Short mmCIF file of C-alpha atoms in Angstrom, two decimals:
data_model
loop_
_atom_site.label_atom_id
_atom_site.label_comp_id
_atom_site.label_asym_id
_atom_site.label_seq_id
_atom_site.Cartn_x
_atom_site.Cartn_y
_atom_site.Cartn_z
CA MET A 176 0.26 -0.18 0.10
CA THR A 177 1.03 3.55 -1.12
CA GLU A 178 -1.44 5.46 0.92
CA PRO A 179 0.08 8.35 3.34
CA GLY A 180 -0.58 6.89 6.84
CA TRP A 181 -3.18 10.34 7.72
CA VAL A 182 -6.29 8.07 4.83
CA ALA A 183 -6.57 5.32 7.39
CA HIS A 184 -8.28 7.49 9.87
CA ALA A 185 -10.16 9.60 6.68
CA ILE A 186 -14.32 9.47 6.59
CA TRP A 187 -15.37 12.21 3.35
CA TRP A 188 -18.30 14.22 3.14
CA GLN A 189 -18.23 14.60 -0.28
CA LEU A 190 -20.46 17.80 -1.87
CA TYR A 191 -20.78 18.66 -6.00
CA PRO A 192 -20.09 22.27 -5.15
CA LEU A 193 -21.58 23.61 -8.33
CA GLY A 194 -24.66 22.90 -7.24
CA PHE A 195 -23.91 22.90 -3.56
CA VAL A 196 -23.69 26.30 -4.11
CA GLY A 197 -26.10 26.89 -6.77
CA ALA A 198 -24.17 28.25 -9.36
CA PHE A 199 -24.86 25.22 -11.83
CA PRO A 200 -27.14 24.38 -13.38
CA ALA A 201 -28.53 28.82 -12.95
CA ASP A 202 -30.85 30.81 -14.59
CA ARG A 203 -28.23 33.64 -14.27
CA PRO A 204 -24.50 31.99 -14.07
CA PRO A 205 -23.55 33.81 -10.83
CA SER A 206 -20.29 35.83 -11.19
CA ALA A 207 -16.99 35.53 -9.79
CA ASP A 208 -17.48 39.03 -7.32
CA GLU A 209 -20.38 36.97 -5.53
CA HIS A 210 -17.53 34.45 -3.78
CA ARG A 211 -20.15 31.23 -3.97
CA LEU A 212 -17.13 29.18 -3.16
CA ARG A 213 -17.63 30.76 0.46
CA ARG A 214 -20.34 28.83 1.56
CA ILE A 215 -19.16 25.85 1.80
CA VAL A 216 -16.96 27.22 4.42
CA GLU A 217 -20.75 28.25 6.27
CA TRP A 218 -21.43 23.92 5.90
CA LEU A 219 -17.49 23.11 7.79
CA ASP A 220 -19.00 22.73 10.66
CA HIS A 221 -21.65 20.58 10.27
CA ALA A 222 -19.13 18.51 8.38
CA VAL A 223 -17.20 18.32 11.79
CA GLN A 224 -20.68 17.58 13.71
CA LEU A 225 -21.39 14.44 11.96
CA GLY A 226 -18.10 12.98 12.40
CA ALA A 227 -15.95 13.96 8.78
CA SER A 228 -12.28 14.16 8.77
CA GLY A 229 -12.29 16.22 4.98
CA ILE A 230 -14.32 17.40 1.70
CA ALA A 231 -14.32 15.76 -0.91
CA LEU A 232 -15.00 17.88 -4.12
CA GLY A 233 -16.10 18.44 -7.47
CA PRO A 234 -14.87 20.10 -10.49
CA ILE A 235 -14.61 24.10 -9.19
CA PHE A 236 -11.83 24.73 -11.84
CA ALA A 237 -13.62 26.88 -15.01
CA SER A 238 -16.12 25.09 -17.23
CA ARG A 239 -18.81 26.05 -19.11
CA THR A 240 -21.70 23.43 -18.04
CA HIS A 241 -21.33 21.01 -15.33
CA GLY A 242 -17.58 21.13 -14.56
CA TYR A 243 -16.11 18.54 -16.34
CA ASP A 244 -15.69 20.60 -19.12
CA THR A 245 -12.47 21.27 -17.52
CA THR A 246 -11.62 25.12 -20.18
CA ASP A 247 -8.57 26.09 -17.29
CA HIS A 248 -7.09 23.70 -14.82
CA PHE A 249 -5.21 26.02 -13.22
CA HIS A 250 -8.19 28.70 -12.13
CA ILE A 251 -11.31 28.88 -10.35
CA ASP A 252 -14.51 28.76 -11.86
CA PRO A 253 -15.63 32.26 -11.80
CA ARG A 254 -18.80 31.11 -11.23
CA LEU A 255 -17.69 29.81 -7.47
CA GLY A 256 -15.34 32.90 -7.44
CA ASP A 257 -11.15 33.21 -7.59
CA GLU A 258 -7.97 31.94 -6.01
CA GLU A 259 -8.74 33.69 -2.53
CA ASP A 260 -12.01 32.23 -2.28
CA PHE A 261 -10.10 28.85 -2.62
CA ASP A 262 -7.54 29.98 -0.30
CA HIS A 263 -10.02 30.88 2.29
CA LEU A 264 -10.96 27.59 2.42
CA VAL A 265 -8.39 25.39 2.57
CA ALA A 266 -7.25 27.58 5.09
CA GLU A 267 -11.20 27.32 7.38
CA ALA A 268 -11.67 23.22 6.85
CA HIS A 269 -7.32 23.43 8.30
CA ARG A 270 -8.36 25.20 10.61
CA ARG A 271 -11.47 22.61 11.22
CA GLY A 272 -8.50 19.50 11.70
CA LEU A 273 -10.51 18.76 8.10
CA ARG A 274 -8.80 17.27 4.86
CA ILE A 275 -9.22 18.94 1.36
CA LEU A 276 -9.81 16.48 -1.54
CA LEU A 277 -10.22 18.16 -4.84
CA ASP A 278 -11.95 16.51 -8.02
CA GLY A 279 -9.31 16.11 -11.67
CA VAL A 280 -10.96 15.57 -14.59
CA PHE A 281 -7.56 14.94 -16.73
CA ASN A 282 -9.26 12.64 -19.66
CA HIS A 283 -10.83 15.53 -21.62
CA VAL A 284 -11.25 18.56 -22.01
CA GLY A 285 -14.22 21.01 -22.66
CA THR A 286 -14.12 22.81 -26.27
CA ASP A 287 -12.68 26.58 -24.95
CA PHE A 288 -10.12 24.36 -23.69
CA ALA A 289 -7.27 27.41 -24.47
CA GLN A 290 -5.26 24.08 -26.52
CA TYR A 291 -8.02 22.19 -28.24
CA ARG A 292 -8.66 25.82 -29.24
CA ASP A 293 -5.37 26.86 -30.98
CA ALA A 294 -6.30 23.00 -33.11
CA VAL A 295 -8.19 23.79 -34.20
CA ALA A 296 -7.53 26.89 -35.53
CA GLY A 297 -4.16 26.03 -36.13
CA GLY A 298 -4.90 22.65 -38.57
CA PRO A 299 -3.32 19.22 -37.26
CA GLU A 300 0.20 20.07 -37.88
CA HIS A 301 -0.33 22.61 -35.71
CA PRO A 302 2.12 21.75 -31.89
CA ALA A 303 -1.58 22.19 -29.63
CA SER A 304 -3.16 19.31 -32.61
CA SER A 305 -0.92 16.34 -30.73
CA TRP A 306 -2.35 16.91 -26.87
CA PHE A 307 -5.74 15.16 -27.95
CA ARG A 308 -5.45 11.71 -29.31
CA ARG A 309 -7.43 10.97 -33.33
CA GLY A 310 -11.30 9.45 -33.83
CA ARG A 311 -12.75 9.46 -37.27
CA ALA A 312 -12.41 11.25 -40.61
CA SER A 313 -9.68 13.01 -38.95
CA ARG A 314 -11.77 15.00 -36.09
CA PHE A 315 -10.46 15.43 -32.76
CA ALA A 316 -11.69 12.13 -31.14
CA THR A 317 -15.01 12.72 -28.15
CA PHE A 318 -15.48 11.31 -24.07
CA GLU A 319 -18.28 8.86 -24.91
CA GLY A 320 -19.61 9.82 -27.95
CA HIS A 321 -20.14 13.89 -26.33
CA ASP A 322 -18.64 16.30 -28.20
CA GLU A 323 -18.36 18.92 -26.19
CA LEU A 324 -15.76 16.71 -23.82
CA ILE A 325 -12.56 16.68 -25.99
CA ALA A 326 -10.58 12.71 -25.73
CA LEU A 327 -7.17 14.37 -24.26
CA ASN A 328 -3.46 11.73 -25.63
CA HIS A 329 -2.16 10.97 -22.97
CA ASP A 330 0.83 9.32 -25.16
CA GLU A 331 1.53 13.03 -25.70
CA PRO A 332 4.43 14.76 -23.27
CA ALA A 333 3.26 17.28 -22.94
CA VAL A 334 -0.29 16.43 -21.15
CA VAL A 335 1.77 14.75 -18.96
CA ASP A 336 3.84 17.62 -17.71
CA TYR A 337 0.10 19.54 -18.19
CA THR A 338 -0.94 17.04 -15.97
CA VAL A 339 2.14 16.79 -13.67
CA ALA A 340 1.74 20.39 -12.63
CA VAL A 341 -1.56 20.92 -11.43
CA LEU A 342 -1.68 18.75 -8.89
CA ARG A 343 1.34 20.43 -7.81
CA HIS A 344 -0.16 23.76 -8.42
CA TRP A 345 -2.93 23.10 -6.34
CA LEU A 346 -1.68 20.77 -3.40
CA ASP A 347 0.83 22.97 -2.67
CA ARG A 348 -2.52 25.71 -2.31
CA GLY A 349 -3.26 23.41 -0.04
CA ALA A 350 -5.29 20.54 -0.95
CA ASP A 351 -4.30 17.09 0.09
CA GLY A 352 -4.77 14.20 -2.45
CA TRP A 353 -7.03 14.56 -6.03
CA ARG A 354 -9.68 11.96 -7.03
CA LEU A 355 -8.40 11.45 -11.21
CA ASP A 356 -12.14 11.46 -12.80
CA ALA A 357 -12.81 9.20 -15.41
CA ALA A 358 -9.33 7.06 -14.35
CA TYR A 359 -11.16 4.00 -16.16
CA ALA A 360 -10.92 5.32 -19.60
CA MET A 361 -7.54 6.66 -19.79
CA PRO A 362 -4.27 4.31 -19.55
CA ASN A 363 -2.86 3.24 -16.77
CA ARG A 364 1.12 4.33 -18.04
CA PHE A 365 -0.16 7.57 -18.25
CA TRP A 366 -0.69 8.13 -14.52
CA ALA A 367 2.47 5.41 -13.27
CA GLN A 368 4.69 8.26 -15.10
CA VAL A 369 2.10 11.39 -13.92
CA LEU A 370 2.34 10.63 -9.87
CA PRO A 371 5.67 9.08 -8.73
CA ALA A 372 6.71 12.84 -10.25
CA VAL A 373 4.38 14.41 -8.25
CA ARG A 374 4.65 12.44 -5.04
CA ARG A 375 7.96 13.37 -5.06
CA GLN A 376 7.63 16.82 -4.59
CA PHE A 377 4.32 15.82 -2.43
CA PRO A 378 4.81 12.02 -0.35
CA ASP A 379 1.66 12.93 1.88
CA ALA A 380 -1.14 13.93 -0.75
CA TRP A 381 -3.65 10.55 -1.78
CA PHE A 382 -5.00 9.70 -5.00
CA VAL A 383 -8.14 7.99 -6.28
CA GLY A 384 -8.70 6.66 -9.47
CA GLU A 385 -12.69 7.06 -10.52
CA VAL A 386 -13.29 3.15 -11.46
CA ILE A 387 -16.96 1.64 -11.77
CA HIS A 388 -15.76 -2.03 -13.48
CA GLY A 389 -12.26 -4.06 -14.35
CA ASP A 390 -9.78 -5.90 -12.37
CA TYR A 391 -9.12 -3.04 -8.99
CA THR A 392 -5.67 -4.11 -7.85
CA SER A 393 -4.29 -4.46 -11.45
CA ILE A 394 -4.71 -1.12 -11.83
CA VAL A 395 -3.96 0.33 -8.88
CA GLN A 396 -0.77 -1.79 -9.45
CA ALA A 397 -0.58 -0.13 -12.87
CA SER A 398 -1.45 3.29 -12.16
CA THR A 399 0.20 3.73 -9.17
CA PHE A 400 -3.14 4.95 -7.27
CA ASP A 401 -2.76 5.08 -3.76
CA SER A 402 -7.54 3.69 -3.80
CA VAL A 403 -10.10 3.37 -6.52
CA THR A 404 -13.98 4.00 -6.24
CA GLN A 405 -14.94 1.01 -5.16
CA TYR A 406 -18.25 -0.09 -7.15
CA GLU A 407 -18.75 -3.00 -7.26
CA LEU A 408 -19.57 -2.67 -3.47
CA TRP A 409 -22.10 -0.21 -3.73
CA LYS A 410 -24.55 -1.86 -6.12
CA ALA A 411 -24.07 -5.02 -4.03
CA ILE A 412 -24.93 -3.34 -0.86
CA TRP A 413 -28.38 -1.21 -2.46
CA SER A 414 -29.61 -4.75 -5.27
CA SER A 415 -29.04 -7.53 -2.86
CA LEU A 416 -31.26 -5.56 -0.73
CA ASN A 417 -33.75 -4.36 -3.32
CA ASP A 418 -33.76 -8.48 -4.27
CA ARG A 419 -33.35 -9.80 -1.00
CA ASN A 420 -30.16 -12.12 -1.90
CA PHE A 421 -27.78 -11.29 1.17
CA HIS A 422 -25.77 -14.29 -1.08
CA GLU A 423 -24.94 -11.02 -3.60
CA LEU A 424 -22.98 -8.49 -1.13
CA ASP A 425 -21.22 -12.06 0.47
CA TRP A 426 -20.19 -12.38 -3.72
CA SER A 427 -18.74 -8.43 -3.53
CA LEU A 428 -17.95 -8.58 -0.06
CA THR A 429 -15.56 -11.46 -0.96
CA ARG A 430 -13.75 -9.71 -3.55
CA HIS A 431 -13.53 -6.90 -1.37
CA ASN A 432 -11.52 -8.75 0.51
CA ASN A 433 -8.55 -9.43 -1.27
CA PHE A 434 -8.55 -5.78 -2.02
CA LEU A 435 -7.08 -4.91 0.98
CA GLY A 436 -4.79 -6.85 0.35
CA THR A 437 -3.01 -4.48 -1.89
CA PHE A 438 -4.86 -1.23 -1.05
CA VAL A 439 -7.86 0.58 0.39
CA PRO A 440 -10.79 0.85 -1.90
CA MET A 441 -12.56 4.51 -2.06
CA THR A 442 -16.75 2.81 -0.24
CA PHE A 443 -19.89 5.40 -0.76
CA VAL A 444 -23.54 3.91 -0.96
CA GLY A 445 -23.62 6.95 -2.21
CA ASN A 446 -22.29 9.53 -4.69
CA HIS A 447 -22.96 12.67 -7.74
CA ASP A 448 -23.18 10.41 -10.21
CA VAL A 449 -25.39 7.53 -8.65
CA THR A 450 -29.66 8.05 -7.74
CA ARG A 451 -28.99 8.63 -3.44
CA ILE A 452 -29.84 5.62 -1.34
CA ALA A 453 -32.71 6.46 0.37
CA SER A 454 -34.34 7.31 -3.63
CA GLN A 455 -32.55 4.14 -5.04
CA LEU A 456 -33.58 1.42 -1.74
CA HIS A 457 -37.36 0.06 -2.36
CA ASP A 458 -37.54 -0.62 1.17
CA THR A 459 -36.22 2.84 3.13
CA ARG A 460 -35.57 0.59 6.47
CA HIS A 461 -32.89 -1.12 4.63
CA VAL A 462 -31.32 3.11 4.51
CA GLU A 463 -29.83 1.94 7.68
CA HIS A 464 -28.34 -0.93 7.01
CA ALA A 465 -27.16 0.44 3.96
CA LEU A 466 -25.38 2.57 5.56
CA VAL A 467 -24.22 0.02 8.43
CA VAL A 468 -22.19 -1.77 6.08
CA LEU A 469 -20.61 0.82 4.66
CA LEU A 470 -19.63 1.95 7.89
CA THR A 471 -18.11 -1.55 9.65
CA THR A 472 -16.17 -2.94 7.04
CA GLY A 473 -12.75 -2.80 5.34
CA GLY A 474 -12.65 1.18 3.12
CA THR A 475 -12.00 4.62 3.26
CA PRO A 476 -15.47 5.59 3.69
CA SER A 477 -17.18 8.66 1.54
CA ILE A 478 -19.81 10.99 2.27
CA TYR A 479 -21.91 12.29 -0.03
CA ALA A 480 -23.96 15.84 1.19
CA GLY A 481 -27.67 14.88 1.69
CA ASP A 482 -27.48 11.36 2.76
CA GLU A 483 -26.59 12.27 6.62
CA ALA A 484 -30.87 14.12 5.74
CA ALA A 485 -31.73 10.53 3.88
CA LEU A 486 -32.27 13.42 0.83
CA GLY A 487 -33.95 11.92 -2.20
CA GLY A 488 -32.79 12.53 -5.78
CA ILE A 489 -32.82 9.72 -9.31
CA LYS A 490 -30.53 10.07 -11.49
CA GLU A 491 -31.77 10.07 -14.98
CA GLN A 492 -29.89 9.34 -18.15
CA ARG A 493 -31.21 12.66 -20.28
CA ARG A 494 -29.64 15.84 -20.23
CA GLY A 495 -29.75 17.92 -16.85
CA GLY A 496 -30.85 14.04 -15.58
CA ASP A 497 -28.45 14.72 -13.19
CA ASP A 498 -29.96 18.10 -11.48
CA GLU A 499 -32.04 16.10 -8.90
CA ILE A 500 -29.03 14.32 -6.64
CA ARG A 501 -27.05 17.21 -6.85
CA PRO A 502 -29.72 20.30 -5.02
CA GLU A 503 -28.16 23.98 -3.46
CA PHE A 504 -27.87 23.46 0.12
CA THR A 505 -29.55 25.79 1.74
CA ALA A 506 -30.20 24.25 4.90
CA ILE A 507 -30.07 20.70 5.60
CA PRO A 508 -32.03 19.28 9.58
CA ASP A 509 -29.06 18.52 12.22
CA ASP A 510 -30.91 16.23 14.39
CA SER A 511 -33.59 13.98 12.06
CA ASP A 512 -32.87 10.30 13.50
CA ALA A 513 -30.56 9.67 9.56
CA MET A 514 -28.79 12.47 11.20
CA ARG A 515 -27.72 10.63 14.41
CA LEU A 516 -27.12 6.93 12.80
CA HIS A 517 -24.82 8.14 10.65
CA GLN A 518 -22.99 10.37 14.12
CA TYR A 519 -23.81 7.22 15.55
CA LEU A 520 -21.53 5.09 13.35
CA ILE A 521 -19.02 7.32 12.28
CA GLY A 522 -18.06 7.56 16.36
CA LEU A 523 -18.01 3.38 16.34
CA ARG A 524 -15.94 3.67 13.76
CA ARG A 525 -13.19 6.66 14.98
CA ARG A 526 -13.26 4.25 18.24
CA HIS A 527 -11.54 1.21 15.93
CA PRO A 528 -9.73 2.61 13.48
CA TRP A 529 -8.72 -0.54 12.52
CA LEU A 530 -11.51 -0.98 10.69
CA HIS A 531 -9.35 0.77 7.59
CA THR A 532 -8.65 -1.91 6.47
CA ALA A 533 -10.56 -4.43 8.61
CA THR A 534 -12.15 -8.21 5.94
CA THR A 535 -15.29 -9.57 6.81
CA SER A 536 -16.62 -13.39 6.79
CA PRO A 537 -19.74 -15.22 6.94
CA MET A 538 -21.37 -16.16 9.85
CA ARG A 539 -24.38 -17.38 9.26
CA LEU A 540 -25.74 -16.40 5.98
CA THR A 541 -29.89 -16.31 3.85
CA ASN A 542 -31.46 -14.64 1.18
CA THR A 543 -32.66 -12.62 4.23
CA HIS A 544 -30.48 -12.87 7.32
CA TYR A 545 -27.20 -12.37 7.18
CA VAL A 546 -23.95 -12.50 9.96
CA TYR A 547 -20.99 -11.15 9.35
CA ARG A 548 -18.14 -11.34 11.61
CA THR A 549 -16.11 -8.23 10.30
CA GLY A 550 -12.20 -7.39 12.23
CA HIS A 551 -8.70 -7.23 12.21
CA GLY A 552 -5.80 -8.98 14.04
CA THR A 553 -7.46 -9.74 16.88
CA ASP A 554 -9.77 -7.34 16.94
CA THR A 555 -12.88 -7.76 16.13
CA LEU A 556 -17.70 -7.47 16.09
CA VAL A 557 -20.26 -8.77 14.65
CA VAL A 558 -22.36 -6.99 12.26
CA ALA A 559 -26.20 -9.87 11.87
CA LEU A 560 -28.62 -8.08 9.23
CA SER A 561 -32.05 -8.85 8.24
CA VAL A 562 -34.51 -7.62 5.79
CA ASP A 563 -37.02 -10.54 6.58
CA ASP A 564 -41.04 -10.24 7.64
CA ALA A 565 -39.74 -11.81 10.67
CA ALA A 566 -37.62 -12.05 13.60
CA LEU A 567 -34.28 -13.10 13.76
CA ARG A 568 -33.24 -15.33 16.62
CA LEU A 569 -30.09 -15.93 17.33
CA SER A 570 -28.08 -18.37 19.82
CA LEU A 571 -24.62 -16.43 19.79
CA PRO A 572 -23.11 -20.24 20.77
CA GLU A 573 -24.64 -21.42 17.79
CA LEU A 574 -22.09 -18.44 16.28
CA GLY A 575 -19.09 -20.52 17.58
CA LEU A 576 -19.10 -17.02 20.67
CA ALA A 577 -19.54 -17.59 24.09
CA GLY A 578 -21.77 -14.51 24.58
CA GLY A 579 -21.62 -11.09 23.47
CA ARG A 580 -22.58 -6.69 24.40
CA VAL A 581 -24.92 -4.88 21.52
CA LEU A 582 -23.75 -1.70 20.78
CA ALA A 583 -25.85 -0.31 18.02
CA GLY A 584 -28.89 -1.91 16.64
CA SER A 585 -32.78 -0.93 14.77
CA GLY A 586 -34.61 -0.23 17.49
CA ALA A 587 -31.81 -2.66 20.26
CA PRO A 588 -30.83 -1.08 23.39
CA ALA A 589 -27.37 -1.41 24.66
CA GLN A 590 -26.99 -4.93 26.46
CA ASN A 591 -24.13 -6.58 28.70
CA ASP A 592 -23.24 -10.57 28.20
CA ILE A 593 -25.86 -11.44 26.48
CA VAL A 594 -25.62 -15.15 24.60
CA ASP A 595 -29.34 -15.20 22.76
CA LEU A 596 -30.27 -12.02 21.20
CA GLU A 597 -33.56 -11.03 18.87
CA ILE A 598 -33.53 -9.21 15.70
CA ALA A 599 -36.63 -6.88 14.94
CA PRO A 600 -38.37 -7.74 11.20
CA HIS A 601 -36.06 -5.70 8.77
CA GLY A 602 -33.28 -4.89 11.71
CA TRP A 603 -29.76 -4.53 12.48
CA VAL A 604 -27.73 -5.27 15.20
CA ILE A 605 -24.06 -4.63 16.13
CA LEU A 606 -22.68 -7.03 18.65
CA GLU A 607 -18.96 -6.74 20.09
CA PRO A 608 -18.78 -10.74 20.90
CA HIS A 609 -16.54 -12.16 23.51
CA TRP A 610 -15.16 -16.44 22.13
#
């Protein structure tokens, strides 16, 4: 593993800045003198209260629309403000002990990117043309068919040097790490050139690649990422709960165990690209189960802003289809049941920091019941989940336990030295076992 030591205690609160501060979509785009990036500072105490240790920002660099069509990686999007606003945000976050993770888009750029404009104006012989991949009919390639997203040529040394310079620039300005967007579409050899060059100057920085499918372990090893986004586990969590099929979750956690032998994935049940977990699940009682799995298994967890208040939102495959999951934030309740559960489970994770690299093993597994051990070395917790309409009765000795103590559960008060346990229909319990 290459991750810096501080990541073992990291829990991210992730937000999409352009939507969060009402800058996109907007009938009248705000100007830099509105300094909307500073509105995020007003939420830093909420992140601390939640229990987060860092803020994972979506794109904040100059772009035309949603932020993933970057036009200048060295300047803050004027709809958010300017570089001084970024400095203020970093200073206030660090003052509270919160780290900052930036979102970097280096697979493609927007059509106002300076080198692209030069390439179009100068023709194929212009030096800037080498920055971009060729597509059909002598046109430049695009990202997943989006004409406004022009694909960079990652074999071009100038693109390597540019990316190194951008990463260094913002790390030098106070960022603590980078999420690398659309890493699944980029050659690993590109990052194997970029990241070692950046780490030589910033050895304490953390780099997580956005990867959806594939051989995560091989990708991490070839690219030199510290981590990748764990979409396999995300899908297994909500799908197994909806289908009442815990075998899917167990299979995914088995694969997850293998990943943890090489790297620690970035785990989540929601982010800016997917339907919110409160809307994804057919039975809202199971939102608690999803959070329990997230915070009792190995990984570097990320909480998508608003999920702690059980906000809903559905992603749709159409223009504007992300708007519902990326709303403007004015206020969310700090005293809701969802918030209190997030706080408790994050606190539980902080009291058991070994959960960062914990692996799991099934103790009881049916379609509707899942009892698993999560542990690292001699440190162990037992988690019991039920999506059954009937109560689940557990005899701890039959699970190989002498007894246990209930730490938390749906409607379950803490109990000492129990040997038998009943879990309510669609309930869950976390135990500290006695062997």
